[in-house]
Every structure is written in structure tokens, then in C-alpha cells.
mmCIF file of C-alpha atoms and ligand atoms in Angstrom:
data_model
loop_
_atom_site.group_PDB
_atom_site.id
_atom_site.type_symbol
_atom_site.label_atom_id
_atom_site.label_comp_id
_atom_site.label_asym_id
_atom_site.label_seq_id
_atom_site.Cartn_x
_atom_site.Cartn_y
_atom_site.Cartn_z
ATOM 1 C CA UNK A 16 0.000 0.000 0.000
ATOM 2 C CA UNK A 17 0.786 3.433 -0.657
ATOM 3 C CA UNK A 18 -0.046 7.021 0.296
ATOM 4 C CA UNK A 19 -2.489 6.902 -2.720
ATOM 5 C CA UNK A 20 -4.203 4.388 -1.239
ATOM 6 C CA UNK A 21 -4.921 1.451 -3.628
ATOM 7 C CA UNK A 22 -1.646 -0.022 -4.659
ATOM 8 C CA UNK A 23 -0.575 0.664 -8.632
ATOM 9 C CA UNK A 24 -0.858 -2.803 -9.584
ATOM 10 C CA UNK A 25 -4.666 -3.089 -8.913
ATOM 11 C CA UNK A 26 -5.083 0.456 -10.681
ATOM 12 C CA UNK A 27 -3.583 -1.092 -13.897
ATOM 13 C CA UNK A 28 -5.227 -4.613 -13.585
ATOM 14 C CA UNK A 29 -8.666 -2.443 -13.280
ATOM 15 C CA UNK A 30 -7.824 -0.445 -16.479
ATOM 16 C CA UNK A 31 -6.469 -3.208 -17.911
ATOM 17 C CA UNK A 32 -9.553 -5.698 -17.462
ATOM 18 C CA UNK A 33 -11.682 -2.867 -18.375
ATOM 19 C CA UNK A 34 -10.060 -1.126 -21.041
ATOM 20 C CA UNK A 35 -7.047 -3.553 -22.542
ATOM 21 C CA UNK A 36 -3.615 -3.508 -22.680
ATOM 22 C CA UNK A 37 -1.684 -0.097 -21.419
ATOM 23 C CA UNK A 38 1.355 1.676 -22.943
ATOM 24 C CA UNK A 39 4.489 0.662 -21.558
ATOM 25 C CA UNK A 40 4.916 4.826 -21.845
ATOM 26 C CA UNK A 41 2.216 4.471 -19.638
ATOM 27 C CA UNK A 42 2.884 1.712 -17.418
ATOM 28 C CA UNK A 43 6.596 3.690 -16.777
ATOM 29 C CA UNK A 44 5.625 6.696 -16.330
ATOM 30 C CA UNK A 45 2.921 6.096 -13.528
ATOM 31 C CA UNK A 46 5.118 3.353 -12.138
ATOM 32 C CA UNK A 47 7.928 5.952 -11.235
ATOM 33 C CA UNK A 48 5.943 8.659 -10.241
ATOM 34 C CA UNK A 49 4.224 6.624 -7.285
ATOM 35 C CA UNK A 50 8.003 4.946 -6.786
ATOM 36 C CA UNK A 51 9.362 8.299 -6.000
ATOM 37 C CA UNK A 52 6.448 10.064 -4.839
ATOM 38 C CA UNK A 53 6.907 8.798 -1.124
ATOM 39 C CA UNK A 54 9.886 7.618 -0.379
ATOM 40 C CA UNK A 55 13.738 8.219 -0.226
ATOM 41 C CA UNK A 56 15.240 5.478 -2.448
ATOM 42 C CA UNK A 57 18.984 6.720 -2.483
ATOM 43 C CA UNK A 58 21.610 5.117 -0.358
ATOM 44 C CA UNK A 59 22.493 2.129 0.664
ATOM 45 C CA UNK A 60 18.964 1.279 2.530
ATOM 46 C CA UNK A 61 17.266 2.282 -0.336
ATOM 47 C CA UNK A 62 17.780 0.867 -4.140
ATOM 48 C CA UNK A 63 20.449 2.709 -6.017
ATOM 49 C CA UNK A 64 23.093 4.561 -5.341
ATOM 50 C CA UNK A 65 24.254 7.810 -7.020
ATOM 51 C CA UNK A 66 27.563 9.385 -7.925
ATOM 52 C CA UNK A 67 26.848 12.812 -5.596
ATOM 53 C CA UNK A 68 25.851 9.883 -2.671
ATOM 54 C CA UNK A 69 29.233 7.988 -3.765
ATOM 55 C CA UNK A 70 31.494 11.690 -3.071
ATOM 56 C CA UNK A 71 31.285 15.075 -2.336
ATOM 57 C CA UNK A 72 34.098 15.194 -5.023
ATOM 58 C CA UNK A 73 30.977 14.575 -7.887
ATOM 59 C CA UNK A 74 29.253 17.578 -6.836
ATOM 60 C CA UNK A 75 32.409 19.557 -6.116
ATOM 61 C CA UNK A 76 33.452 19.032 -9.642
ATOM 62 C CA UNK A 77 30.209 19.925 -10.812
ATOM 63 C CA UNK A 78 30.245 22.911 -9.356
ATOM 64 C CA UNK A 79 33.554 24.123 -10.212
ATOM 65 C CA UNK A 80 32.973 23.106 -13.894
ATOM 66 C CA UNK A 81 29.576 25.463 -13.962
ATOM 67 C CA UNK A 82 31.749 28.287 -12.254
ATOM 68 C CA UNK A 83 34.836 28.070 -14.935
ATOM 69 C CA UNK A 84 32.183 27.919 -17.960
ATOM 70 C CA UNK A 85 30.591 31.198 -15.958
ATOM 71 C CA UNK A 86 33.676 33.036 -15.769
ATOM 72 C CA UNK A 87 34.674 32.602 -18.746
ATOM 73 C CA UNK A 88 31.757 33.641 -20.614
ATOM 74 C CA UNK A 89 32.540 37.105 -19.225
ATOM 75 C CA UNK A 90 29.205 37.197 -17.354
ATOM 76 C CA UNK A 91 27.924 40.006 -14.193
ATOM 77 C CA UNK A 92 25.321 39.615 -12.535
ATOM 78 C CA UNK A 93 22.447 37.173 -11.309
ATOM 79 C CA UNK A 94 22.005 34.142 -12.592
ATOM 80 C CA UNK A 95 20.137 30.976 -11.951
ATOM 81 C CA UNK A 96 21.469 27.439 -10.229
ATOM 82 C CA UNK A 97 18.705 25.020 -12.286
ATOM 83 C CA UNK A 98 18.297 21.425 -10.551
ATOM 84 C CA UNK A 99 16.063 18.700 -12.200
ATOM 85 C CA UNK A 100 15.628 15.703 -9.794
ATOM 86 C CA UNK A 101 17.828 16.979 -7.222
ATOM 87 C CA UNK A 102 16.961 13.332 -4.925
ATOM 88 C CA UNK A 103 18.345 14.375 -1.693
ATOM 89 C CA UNK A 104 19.974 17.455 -2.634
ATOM 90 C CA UNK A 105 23.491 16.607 -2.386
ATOM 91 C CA UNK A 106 24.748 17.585 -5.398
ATOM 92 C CA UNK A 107 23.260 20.994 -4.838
ATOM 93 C CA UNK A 108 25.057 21.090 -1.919
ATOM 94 C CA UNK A 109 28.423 20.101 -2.772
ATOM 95 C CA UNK A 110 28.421 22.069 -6.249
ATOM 96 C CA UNK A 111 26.746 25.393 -4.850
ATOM 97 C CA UNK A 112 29.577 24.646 -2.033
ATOM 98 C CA UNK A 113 32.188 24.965 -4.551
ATOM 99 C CA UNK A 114 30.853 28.011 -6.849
ATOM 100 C CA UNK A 115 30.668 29.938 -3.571
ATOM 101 C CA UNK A 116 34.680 29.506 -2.506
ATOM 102 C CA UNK A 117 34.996 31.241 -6.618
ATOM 103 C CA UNK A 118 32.571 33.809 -5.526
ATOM 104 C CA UNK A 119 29.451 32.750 -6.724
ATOM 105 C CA UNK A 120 26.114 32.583 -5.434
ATOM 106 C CA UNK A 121 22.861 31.826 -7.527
ATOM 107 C CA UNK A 122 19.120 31.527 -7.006
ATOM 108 C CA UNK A 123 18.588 28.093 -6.629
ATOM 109 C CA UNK A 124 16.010 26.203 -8.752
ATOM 110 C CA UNK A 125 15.114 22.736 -8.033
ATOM 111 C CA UNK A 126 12.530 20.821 -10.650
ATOM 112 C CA UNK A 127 11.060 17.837 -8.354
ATOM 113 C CA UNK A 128 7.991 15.987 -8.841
ATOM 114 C CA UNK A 129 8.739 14.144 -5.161
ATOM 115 C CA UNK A 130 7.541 15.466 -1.930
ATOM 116 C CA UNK A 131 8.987 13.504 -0.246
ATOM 117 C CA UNK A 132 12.352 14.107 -1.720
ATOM 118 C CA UNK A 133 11.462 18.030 -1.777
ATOM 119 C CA UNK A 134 11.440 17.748 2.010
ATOM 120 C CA UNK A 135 14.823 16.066 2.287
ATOM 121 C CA UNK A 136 16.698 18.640 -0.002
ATOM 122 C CA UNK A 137 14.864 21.147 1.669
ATOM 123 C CA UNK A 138 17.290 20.507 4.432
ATOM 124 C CA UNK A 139 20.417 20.414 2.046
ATOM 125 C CA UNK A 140 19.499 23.246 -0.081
ATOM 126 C CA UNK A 141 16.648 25.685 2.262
ATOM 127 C CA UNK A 142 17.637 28.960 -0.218
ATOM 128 C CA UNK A 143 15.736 26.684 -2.878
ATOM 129 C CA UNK A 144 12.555 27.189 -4.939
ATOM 130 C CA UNK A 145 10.892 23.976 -6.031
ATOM 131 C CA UNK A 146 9.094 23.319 -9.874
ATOM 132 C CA UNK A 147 7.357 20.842 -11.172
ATOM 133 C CA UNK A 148 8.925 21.275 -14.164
ATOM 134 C CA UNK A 149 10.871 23.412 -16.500
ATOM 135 C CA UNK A 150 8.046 25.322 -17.650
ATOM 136 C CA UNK A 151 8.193 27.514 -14.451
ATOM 137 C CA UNK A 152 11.688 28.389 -14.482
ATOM 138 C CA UNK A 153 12.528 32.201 -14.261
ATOM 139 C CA UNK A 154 13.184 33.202 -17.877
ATOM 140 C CA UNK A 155 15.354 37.167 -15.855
ATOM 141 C CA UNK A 156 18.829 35.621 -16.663
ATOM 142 C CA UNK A 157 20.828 33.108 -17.545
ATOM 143 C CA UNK A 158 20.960 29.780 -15.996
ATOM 144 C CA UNK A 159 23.128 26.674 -15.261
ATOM 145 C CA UNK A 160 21.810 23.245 -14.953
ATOM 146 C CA UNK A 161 22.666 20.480 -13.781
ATOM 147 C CA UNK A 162 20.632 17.009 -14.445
ATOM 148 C CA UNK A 163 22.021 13.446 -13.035
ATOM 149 C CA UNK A 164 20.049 10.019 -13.618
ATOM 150 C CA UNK A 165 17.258 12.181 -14.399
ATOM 151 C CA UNK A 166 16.729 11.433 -17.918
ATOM 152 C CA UNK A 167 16.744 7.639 -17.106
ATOM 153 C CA UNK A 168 14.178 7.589 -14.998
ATOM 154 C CA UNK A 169 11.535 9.385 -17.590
ATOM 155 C CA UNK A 170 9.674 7.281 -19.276
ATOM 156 C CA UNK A 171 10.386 5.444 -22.997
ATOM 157 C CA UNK A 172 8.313 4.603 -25.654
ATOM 158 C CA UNK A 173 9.254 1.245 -27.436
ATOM 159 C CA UNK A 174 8.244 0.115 -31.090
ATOM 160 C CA UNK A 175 8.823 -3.591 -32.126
ATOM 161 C CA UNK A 176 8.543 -5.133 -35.465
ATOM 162 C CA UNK A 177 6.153 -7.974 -36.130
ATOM 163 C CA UNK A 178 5.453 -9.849 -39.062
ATOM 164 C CA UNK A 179 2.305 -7.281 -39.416
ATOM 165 C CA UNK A 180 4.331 -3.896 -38.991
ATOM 166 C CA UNK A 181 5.292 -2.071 -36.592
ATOM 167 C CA UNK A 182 3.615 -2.073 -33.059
ATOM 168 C CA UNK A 183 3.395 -0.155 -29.814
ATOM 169 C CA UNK A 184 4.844 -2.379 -26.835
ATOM 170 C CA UNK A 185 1.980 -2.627 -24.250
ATOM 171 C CA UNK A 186 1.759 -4.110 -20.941
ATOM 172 C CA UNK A 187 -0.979 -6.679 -20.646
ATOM 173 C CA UNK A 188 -1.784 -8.588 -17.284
ATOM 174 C CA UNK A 189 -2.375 -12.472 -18.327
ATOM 175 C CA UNK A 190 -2.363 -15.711 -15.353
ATOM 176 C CA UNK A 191 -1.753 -13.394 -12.724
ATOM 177 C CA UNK A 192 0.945 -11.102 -13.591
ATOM 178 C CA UNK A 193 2.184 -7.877 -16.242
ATOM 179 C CA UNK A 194 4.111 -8.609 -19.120
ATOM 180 C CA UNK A 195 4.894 -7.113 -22.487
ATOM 181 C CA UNK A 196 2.922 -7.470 -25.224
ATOM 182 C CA UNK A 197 3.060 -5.866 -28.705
ATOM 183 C CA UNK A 198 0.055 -3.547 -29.403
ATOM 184 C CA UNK A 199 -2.488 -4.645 -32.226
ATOM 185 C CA UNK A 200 -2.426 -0.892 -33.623
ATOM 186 C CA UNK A 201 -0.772 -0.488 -37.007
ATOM 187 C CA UNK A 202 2.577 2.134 -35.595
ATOM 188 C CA UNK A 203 4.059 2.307 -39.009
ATOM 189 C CA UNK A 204 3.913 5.653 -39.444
ATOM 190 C CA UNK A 205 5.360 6.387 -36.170
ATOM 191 C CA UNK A 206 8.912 4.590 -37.391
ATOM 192 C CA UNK A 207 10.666 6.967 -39.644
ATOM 193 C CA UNK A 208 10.826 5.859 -43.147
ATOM 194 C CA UNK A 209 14.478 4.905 -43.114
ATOM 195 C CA UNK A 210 14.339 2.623 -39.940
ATOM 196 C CA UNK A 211 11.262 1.014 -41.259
ATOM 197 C CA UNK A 212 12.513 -2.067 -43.084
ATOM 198 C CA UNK A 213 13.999 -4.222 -40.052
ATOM 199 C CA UNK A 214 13.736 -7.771 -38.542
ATOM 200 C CA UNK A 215 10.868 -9.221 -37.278
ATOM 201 C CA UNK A 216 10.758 -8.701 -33.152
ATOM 202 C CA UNK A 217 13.379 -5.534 -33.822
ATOM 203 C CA UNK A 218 12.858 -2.831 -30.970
ATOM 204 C CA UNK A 219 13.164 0.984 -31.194
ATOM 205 C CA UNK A 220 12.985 2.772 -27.789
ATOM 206 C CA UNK A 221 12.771 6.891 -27.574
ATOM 207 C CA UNK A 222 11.977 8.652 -24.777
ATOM 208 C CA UNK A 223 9.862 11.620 -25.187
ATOM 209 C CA UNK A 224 9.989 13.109 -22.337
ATOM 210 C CA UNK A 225 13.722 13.164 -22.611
ATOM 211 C CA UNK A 226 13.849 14.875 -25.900
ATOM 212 C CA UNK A 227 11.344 17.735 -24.454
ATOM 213 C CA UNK A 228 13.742 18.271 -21.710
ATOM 214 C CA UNK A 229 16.614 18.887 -23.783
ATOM 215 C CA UNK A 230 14.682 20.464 -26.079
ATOM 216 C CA UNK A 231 13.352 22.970 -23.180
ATOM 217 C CA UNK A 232 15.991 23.569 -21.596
ATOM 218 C CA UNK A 233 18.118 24.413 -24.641
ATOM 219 C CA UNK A 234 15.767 26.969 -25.902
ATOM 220 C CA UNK A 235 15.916 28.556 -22.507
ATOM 221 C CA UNK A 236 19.892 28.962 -22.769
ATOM 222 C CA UNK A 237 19.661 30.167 -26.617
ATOM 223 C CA UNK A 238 16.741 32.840 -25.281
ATOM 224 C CA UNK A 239 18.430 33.877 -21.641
ATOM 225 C CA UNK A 240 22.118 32.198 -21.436
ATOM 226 C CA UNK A 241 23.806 29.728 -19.706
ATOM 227 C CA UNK A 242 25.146 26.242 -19.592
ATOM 228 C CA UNK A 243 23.836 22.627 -18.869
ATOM 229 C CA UNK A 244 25.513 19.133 -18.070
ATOM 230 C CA UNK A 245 23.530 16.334 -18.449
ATOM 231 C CA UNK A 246 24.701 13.233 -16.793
ATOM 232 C CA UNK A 247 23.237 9.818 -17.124
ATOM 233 C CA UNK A 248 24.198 5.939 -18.379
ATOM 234 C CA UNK A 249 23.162 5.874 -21.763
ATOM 235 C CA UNK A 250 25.225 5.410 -25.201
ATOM 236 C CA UNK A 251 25.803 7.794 -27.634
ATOM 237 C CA UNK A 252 25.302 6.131 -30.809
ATOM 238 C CA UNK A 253 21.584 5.039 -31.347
ATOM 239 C CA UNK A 254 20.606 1.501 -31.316
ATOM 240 C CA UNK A 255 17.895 -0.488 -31.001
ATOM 241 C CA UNK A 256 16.785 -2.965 -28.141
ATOM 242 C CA UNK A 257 14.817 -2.387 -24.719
ATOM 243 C CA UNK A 258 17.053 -1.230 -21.925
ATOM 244 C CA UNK A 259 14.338 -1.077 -19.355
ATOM 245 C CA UNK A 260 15.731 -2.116 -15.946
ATOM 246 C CA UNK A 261 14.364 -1.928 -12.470
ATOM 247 C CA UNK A 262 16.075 -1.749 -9.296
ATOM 248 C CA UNK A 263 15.229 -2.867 -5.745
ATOM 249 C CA UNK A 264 17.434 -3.265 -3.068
ATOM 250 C CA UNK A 265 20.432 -2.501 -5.079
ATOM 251 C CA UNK A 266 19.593 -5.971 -7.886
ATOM 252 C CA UNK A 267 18.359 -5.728 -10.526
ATOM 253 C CA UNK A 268 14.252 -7.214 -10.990
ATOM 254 C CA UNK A 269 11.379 -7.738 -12.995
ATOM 255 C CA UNK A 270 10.670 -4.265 -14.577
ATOM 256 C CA UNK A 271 6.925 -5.517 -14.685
ATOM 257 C CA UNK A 272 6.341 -7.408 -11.217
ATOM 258 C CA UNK A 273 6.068 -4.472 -8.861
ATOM 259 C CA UNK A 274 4.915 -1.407 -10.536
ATOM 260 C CA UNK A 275 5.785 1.511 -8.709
ATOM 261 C CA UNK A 276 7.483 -0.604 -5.934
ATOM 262 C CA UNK A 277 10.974 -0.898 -8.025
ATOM 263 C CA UNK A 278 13.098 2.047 -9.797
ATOM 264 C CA UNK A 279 12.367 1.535 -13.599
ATOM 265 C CA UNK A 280 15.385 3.401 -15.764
ATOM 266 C CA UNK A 281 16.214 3.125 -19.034
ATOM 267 C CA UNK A 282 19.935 3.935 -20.773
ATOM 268 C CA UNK A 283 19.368 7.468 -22.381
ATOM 269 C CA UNK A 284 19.962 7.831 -26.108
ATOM 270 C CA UNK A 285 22.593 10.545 -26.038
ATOM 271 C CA UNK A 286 22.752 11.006 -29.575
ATOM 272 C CA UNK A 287 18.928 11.834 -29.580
ATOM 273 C CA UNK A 288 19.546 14.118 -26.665
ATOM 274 C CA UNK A 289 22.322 15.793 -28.438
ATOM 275 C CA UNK A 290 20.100 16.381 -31.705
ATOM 276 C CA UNK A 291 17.171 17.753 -29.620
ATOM 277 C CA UNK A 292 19.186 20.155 -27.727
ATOM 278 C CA UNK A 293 20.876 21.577 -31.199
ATOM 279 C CA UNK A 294 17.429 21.869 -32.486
ATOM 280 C CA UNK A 295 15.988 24.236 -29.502
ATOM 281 C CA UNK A 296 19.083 26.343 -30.316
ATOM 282 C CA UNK A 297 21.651 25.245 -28.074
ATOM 283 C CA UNK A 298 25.167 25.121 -28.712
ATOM 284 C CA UNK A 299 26.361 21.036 -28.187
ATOM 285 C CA UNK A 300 29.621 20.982 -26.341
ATOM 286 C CA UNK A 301 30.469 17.090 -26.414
ATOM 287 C CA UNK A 302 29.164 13.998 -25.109
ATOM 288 C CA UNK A 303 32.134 12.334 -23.327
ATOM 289 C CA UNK A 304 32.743 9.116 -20.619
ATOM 290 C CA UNK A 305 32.046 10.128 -17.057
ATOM 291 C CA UNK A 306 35.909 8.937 -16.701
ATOM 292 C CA UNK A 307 37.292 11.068 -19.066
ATOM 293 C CA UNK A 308 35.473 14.515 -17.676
ATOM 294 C CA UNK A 309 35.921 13.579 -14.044
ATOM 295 C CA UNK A 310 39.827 13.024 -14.642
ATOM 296 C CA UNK A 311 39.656 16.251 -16.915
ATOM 297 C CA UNK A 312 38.305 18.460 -14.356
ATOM 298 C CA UNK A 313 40.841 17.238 -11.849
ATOM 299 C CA UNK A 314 39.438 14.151 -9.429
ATOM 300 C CA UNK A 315 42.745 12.962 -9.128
ATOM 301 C CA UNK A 316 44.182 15.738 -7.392
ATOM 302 C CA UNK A 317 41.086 16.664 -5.821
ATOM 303 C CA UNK A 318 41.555 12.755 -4.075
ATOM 304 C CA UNK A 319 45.117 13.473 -3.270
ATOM 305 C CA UNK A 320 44.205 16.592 -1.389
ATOM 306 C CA UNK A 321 41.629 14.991 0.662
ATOM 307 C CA UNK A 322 43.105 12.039 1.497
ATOM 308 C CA UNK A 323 46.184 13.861 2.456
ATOM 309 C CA UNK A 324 44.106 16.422 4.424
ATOM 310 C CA UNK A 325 42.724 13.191 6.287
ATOM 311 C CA UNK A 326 44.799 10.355 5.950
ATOM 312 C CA UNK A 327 42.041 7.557 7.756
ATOM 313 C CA UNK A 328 39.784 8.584 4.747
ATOM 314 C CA UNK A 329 43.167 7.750 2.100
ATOM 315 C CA UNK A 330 41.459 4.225 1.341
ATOM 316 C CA UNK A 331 37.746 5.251 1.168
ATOM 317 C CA UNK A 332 38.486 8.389 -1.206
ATOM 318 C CA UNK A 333 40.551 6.261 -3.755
ATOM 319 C CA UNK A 334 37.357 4.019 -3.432
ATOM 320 C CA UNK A 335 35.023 5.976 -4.340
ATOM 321 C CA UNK A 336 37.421 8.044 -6.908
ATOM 322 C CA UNK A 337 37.522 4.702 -8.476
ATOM 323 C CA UNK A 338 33.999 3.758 -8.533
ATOM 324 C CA UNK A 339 33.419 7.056 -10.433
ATOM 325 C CA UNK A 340 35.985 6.523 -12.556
ATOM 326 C CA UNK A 341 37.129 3.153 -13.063
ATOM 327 C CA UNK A 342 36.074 1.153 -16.735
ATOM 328 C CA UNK A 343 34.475 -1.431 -15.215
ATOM 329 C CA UNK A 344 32.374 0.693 -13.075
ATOM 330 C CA UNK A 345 30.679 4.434 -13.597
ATOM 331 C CA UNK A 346 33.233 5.930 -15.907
ATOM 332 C CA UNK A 347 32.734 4.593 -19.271
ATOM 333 C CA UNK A 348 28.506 3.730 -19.407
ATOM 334 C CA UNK A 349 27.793 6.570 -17.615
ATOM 335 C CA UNK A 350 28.312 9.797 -20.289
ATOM 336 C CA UNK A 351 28.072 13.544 -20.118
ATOM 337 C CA UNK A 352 26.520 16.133 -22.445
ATOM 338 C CA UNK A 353 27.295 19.482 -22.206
ATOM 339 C CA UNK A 354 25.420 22.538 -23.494
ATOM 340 C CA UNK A 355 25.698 25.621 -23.640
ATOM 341 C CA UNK A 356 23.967 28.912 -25.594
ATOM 342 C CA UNK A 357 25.117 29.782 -28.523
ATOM 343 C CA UNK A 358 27.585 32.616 -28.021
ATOM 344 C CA UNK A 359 29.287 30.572 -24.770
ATOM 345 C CA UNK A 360 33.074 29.486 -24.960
ATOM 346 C CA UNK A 361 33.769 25.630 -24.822
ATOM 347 C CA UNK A 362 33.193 23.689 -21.191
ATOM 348 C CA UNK A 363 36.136 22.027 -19.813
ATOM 349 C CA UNK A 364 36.734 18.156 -19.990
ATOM 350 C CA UNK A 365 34.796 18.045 -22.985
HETATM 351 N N1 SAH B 25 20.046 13.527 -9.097
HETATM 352 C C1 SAH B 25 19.905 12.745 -7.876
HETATM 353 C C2 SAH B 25 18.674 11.822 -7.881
HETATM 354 C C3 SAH B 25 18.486 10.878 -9.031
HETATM 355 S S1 SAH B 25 17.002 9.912 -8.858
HETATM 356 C C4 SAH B 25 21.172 11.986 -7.621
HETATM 357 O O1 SAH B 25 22.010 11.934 -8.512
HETATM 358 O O2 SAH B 25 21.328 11.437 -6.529
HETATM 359 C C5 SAH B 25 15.864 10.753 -9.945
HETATM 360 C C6 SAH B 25 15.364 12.080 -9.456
HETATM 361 O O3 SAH B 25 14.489 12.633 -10.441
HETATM 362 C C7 SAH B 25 14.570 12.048 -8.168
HETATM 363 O O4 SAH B 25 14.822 13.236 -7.459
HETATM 364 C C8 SAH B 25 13.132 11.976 -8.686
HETATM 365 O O5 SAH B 25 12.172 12.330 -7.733
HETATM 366 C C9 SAH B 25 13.209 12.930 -9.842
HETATM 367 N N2 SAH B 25 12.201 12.741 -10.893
HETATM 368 C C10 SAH B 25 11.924 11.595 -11.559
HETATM 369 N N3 SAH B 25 10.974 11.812 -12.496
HETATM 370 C C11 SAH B 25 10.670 13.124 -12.424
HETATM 371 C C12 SAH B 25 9.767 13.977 -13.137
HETATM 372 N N4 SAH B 25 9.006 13.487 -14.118
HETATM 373 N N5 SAH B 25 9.724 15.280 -12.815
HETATM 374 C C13 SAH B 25 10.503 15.786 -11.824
HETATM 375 N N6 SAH B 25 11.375 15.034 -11.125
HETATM 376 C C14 SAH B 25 11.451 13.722 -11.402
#
């Protein structure tokens, strides 16, 4: 049970019995809102862990990379700190930490659908002014944003090929329990032409909700100025297959057995993100391993100092320097997209 009462899965089983099969847009999208709506699922009680829960060296970086980009650009004045899905606000903290040892101090905008997360970064960040979402955002200067796993958790629409076309992938409930199913709508016409001719039980995923947000928010740096780093595990060419996952207690589960009880994510499709962004005006400044931009901006040194500031912490800060890092752990899936407004110099590390 939830604060809303009747749990999600009898909601869909209802509309399901009464009305047939749901989107899995649908099934996603309703799923994650009720996951995140009342409850704290960061850490290492929760389900997933993040890389500003990992180190205050994420956020730091962050921080000091949004400061050198401001700098640079020559800019005076007010300007915005822009948040979406800020989970407990510790990014925030660290990265409006490290903009205000260069001088800096923004209005602080945080885009959260959660209250119950608003309520915890309320305590990390209490200067802050909540959204729903980017719609609201001041439009009096420029701003600097900062998303992490915040695309990944919007959620994807997925096309698969059948020996009858194209189809929407629904979720049906059959002998007790959700599962996939392919829609029995002709989707043709929602495949563009030159993806069209493909092999039977071929997937296409996009996420719509993604390519607003990029869209959005790079229309809003073209129109006021400013600078945005989107952070998330995705790949940067586009391919096709599902990549819906869901998370519970830190393993990975059936996407479709507890909706709205698990974290449902999907990779993010950089390269779509990328040509969204250019197309609201925004200037793309790369899309580059978490690795390479985290060594570029200086987490190496940034270790060193720490550790040698406090020498008991030596082993944990190589840890979790590593963990952002390393190959084999965040630093080559997860990926980086800068953006900027037209007129802005280059971002470092990219
Ligand atoms: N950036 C944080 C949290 C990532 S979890 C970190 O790195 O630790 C995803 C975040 O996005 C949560 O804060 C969640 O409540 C928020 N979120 C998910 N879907 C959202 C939506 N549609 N609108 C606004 N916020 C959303």
C-alpha cells in the first residue's frame, strides 16, 4: 500500500480488465511517479546509489565546472542554479559549495515531482525554490543546470517489429501477472521511413519526455544564457533494443512485477539528446565518458588533497574516486553532455 491508497498494480489490472492492454509509456511513467512520490530510495537502505551519494568530489566538480564555464563567458550579474531531480539534494550542496569559494552565489532552482524528496533537499538546499517542471523556471537571466540520472528515470516509448508492422509495446496482465505485449495498432507511421525495413521482433525505444527536456531547456539557454551538463548511463550512438531495468534493493528485478514498488530506468539515447538540444538552439559541447570529464576536471588531485588532508579517509576516497571513474564501473557507461547557448566558450573536460 501506498499514500495513494490502492496499490498501482490493482489500478492497472482495473484499467487493464476494463479497457485492454496499457502503454508501456504508460505503465513507466505512472510506475515511477508513485516509486518516487513517497519515499527516499537513495543510499544504501534504499535501491540505487548515485555518484553525488558515492562523493562530495561529484558535486564539487560539478560545481567548479559550472563556475569556470561562468567566468569565462565574461558574465555580471544574477544568474540561476537550475536542478532537475535533485533526490536528496546533495549535489546541490556540494556544487553550490564549490561556486561559492569562486565567488558565486545563484538563485537556486530545483525541478522535483517528489515530496517527499522536496522535504529532504529542503534541508540540504533551504535557499531553494521547487518546480514541477521546466516550464516555471525564471526566464530574468541566464541559468546553469545540472541534471544526473534524471533522464533515465523518464519514461520510454518502445516500437517492435512484427510480421504485421510495426507495433506499440503494451503491458498486458495475463495468469496473474504484467508482461509485455506488442500492441495490435498499425505504428508504421510512427517509425521513420528509413528505420522502417527491419527484422521481425526488432525494438526501437525513444523517450519523449527526454527529448522535451533537452529540447526545453536548450531553448531557454539560446533565449536567456547559460550552460547545462547532463549526466546519465546511456550510449551515444543510437541503437535499437529495450534497456528497461528496475532496481530494488540494489539488484536488478522484474521491470513488470512491482509497478511503482521498483526504480524503472532506461539507458538514455545521447545522440537523440544531443540532436534535440541543437534543435531548440543550443550550442552542443560534447558527449564524453564520465571517466574522461571527471579526470579532466581534476578528481585525481582533488583525491590526493583529501586524502592527504585526512589520511584515515586515504582508502575510502581512492574508493570511491575509483567507482566514479574506473572502466568497469561508472566511468565509461555513464556519459556527459554538455550545453551551452550559442555565443558561450567551450566547457572544460569536454
Ligand atoms: N540527481 C539525484 C537523484 C536521481 S534519482 C542523484 O544523482 O542522486 C531521480 C530524481 O528525479 C529524483 O529526485 C526523482 O524524484 C526525480 N524525478 C523523476 N521523475 C521526475 C519527473 N518526471 N519530474 C521531476 N522530477 C522527477
Amino acid at each position: 500500500m501506498t499514500r495513494g491508497g490502492e496499490p498501482l498494480a490493482a489500478v492497472f489490472q482495473r484499467l487493464i480488465a476494463n479497457y485492454g492492454p496499457v502503454t508501456l509509456q504508460h505503465f513507466m511513467g505512472e510506475s515511477n511517479a508513485r516509486y518516487y512520490a513517497g519515499k527516499d530510495p537513495l543510499g544504501s537502505a534504499g535501491d540505487f546509489i548515485t555518484a553525488p551519494e558515492i562523493s562530495q568530489m561529484f558535486g564539487e566538480l560539478i560545481g567548479l565546472w559550472l563556475a569556470d564555464i561562468w567566468i569565462r563567458a565574461g558574465r555580471e550579474g544574477p544568474f540561476h542554479y537550475v536542478e532537475l531531480g535533485p533526490g536528496r539534494g546533495t549535489l546541490a550542496r556540494d556544487a553550490l559549495r564549490a561556486m561559492a569559494r569562486c565567488g558565486l552565489t545563484p538563485q537556486v532552482h530545483l525541478v522535483e515531482a517528489s515530496t517527499a524528496l522536496r522535504a529532504i533537499q529542503r534541508g540540504a538546499v533551504p535557499q531553494a525554490q521547487w518546480h514541477h517542471d521546466v516550464a516555471s523556471l525564471p526566464e530574468d537571466a541566464p541559468m546553469l543546470v545540472v541534471a544526473n540520472e534524471f533522464l533515465d528515470a523518464l519514461p520510454v516509448r518502445q516500437l517492435v517489429k512484427t510480421p504485421q508492422g510495426w507495433r506499440e509495446r503494451m503491458v498486458d496482465f495475463q495468469a496473474g501477472r504484467f508482461l509485455p505485449v506488442a500492441g495490435d495498432k498499425p505504428m508504421d507511421a510512427a517509425v521513420p521511413p528509413a528505420m522502417r525495413e527491419q527484422a521481425d521482433g526488432t525494438l526501437i525505444e525513444t523517450c519523449p519526455g527526454a527529448a522535451a527536456v533537452a529540447h526545453d531547456i536548450a531553448g531557454r539557454l539560446a533565449g536567456q544564457g547559460g550552460a547545462a551538463l547532463f549526466i546519465d548511463y546511456g550510449y551515444d550512438r543510437s541503437q535499437t533494443g529495450s534497456t528497461l531495468q528496475a532496481l530494488k534493493a540494489h539488484t536488478k528485478v522484474d521491470p513488470f512485477a512491482t509497478p511503482g514498488e521498483a526504480d524503472l530506468t532506461c539507458l538514455v539515447d545521447f545522440a537523440a539528446m544531443a540532436d534535440a538540444a541543437q534543435a531548440g538552439g543550443a550550442r552542443h559541447l560534447g558527449t564524453v565518458t564520465q571517466g574522461h570529464f571527471l579526470r579532466a576536471l581534476g578528481i585525481e588531485t582533488r583525491a590526493a588533497n583529501l586524502a592527504a588532508a585526512a589520511p584515515h579517509h586515504a582508502a575510502a576516497l581512492e574508493a570511491a574516486k575509483d567507482r566514479l571513474i574506473a572502466e568497469d564501473q561508472m566511468g565509461t557507461l555513464f556519459k556527459v553532455m554538455g550545453l551551452a547557448a550559442p555565443d558561450w566558450p567551450d566547457g572544460a573536460g569536454f
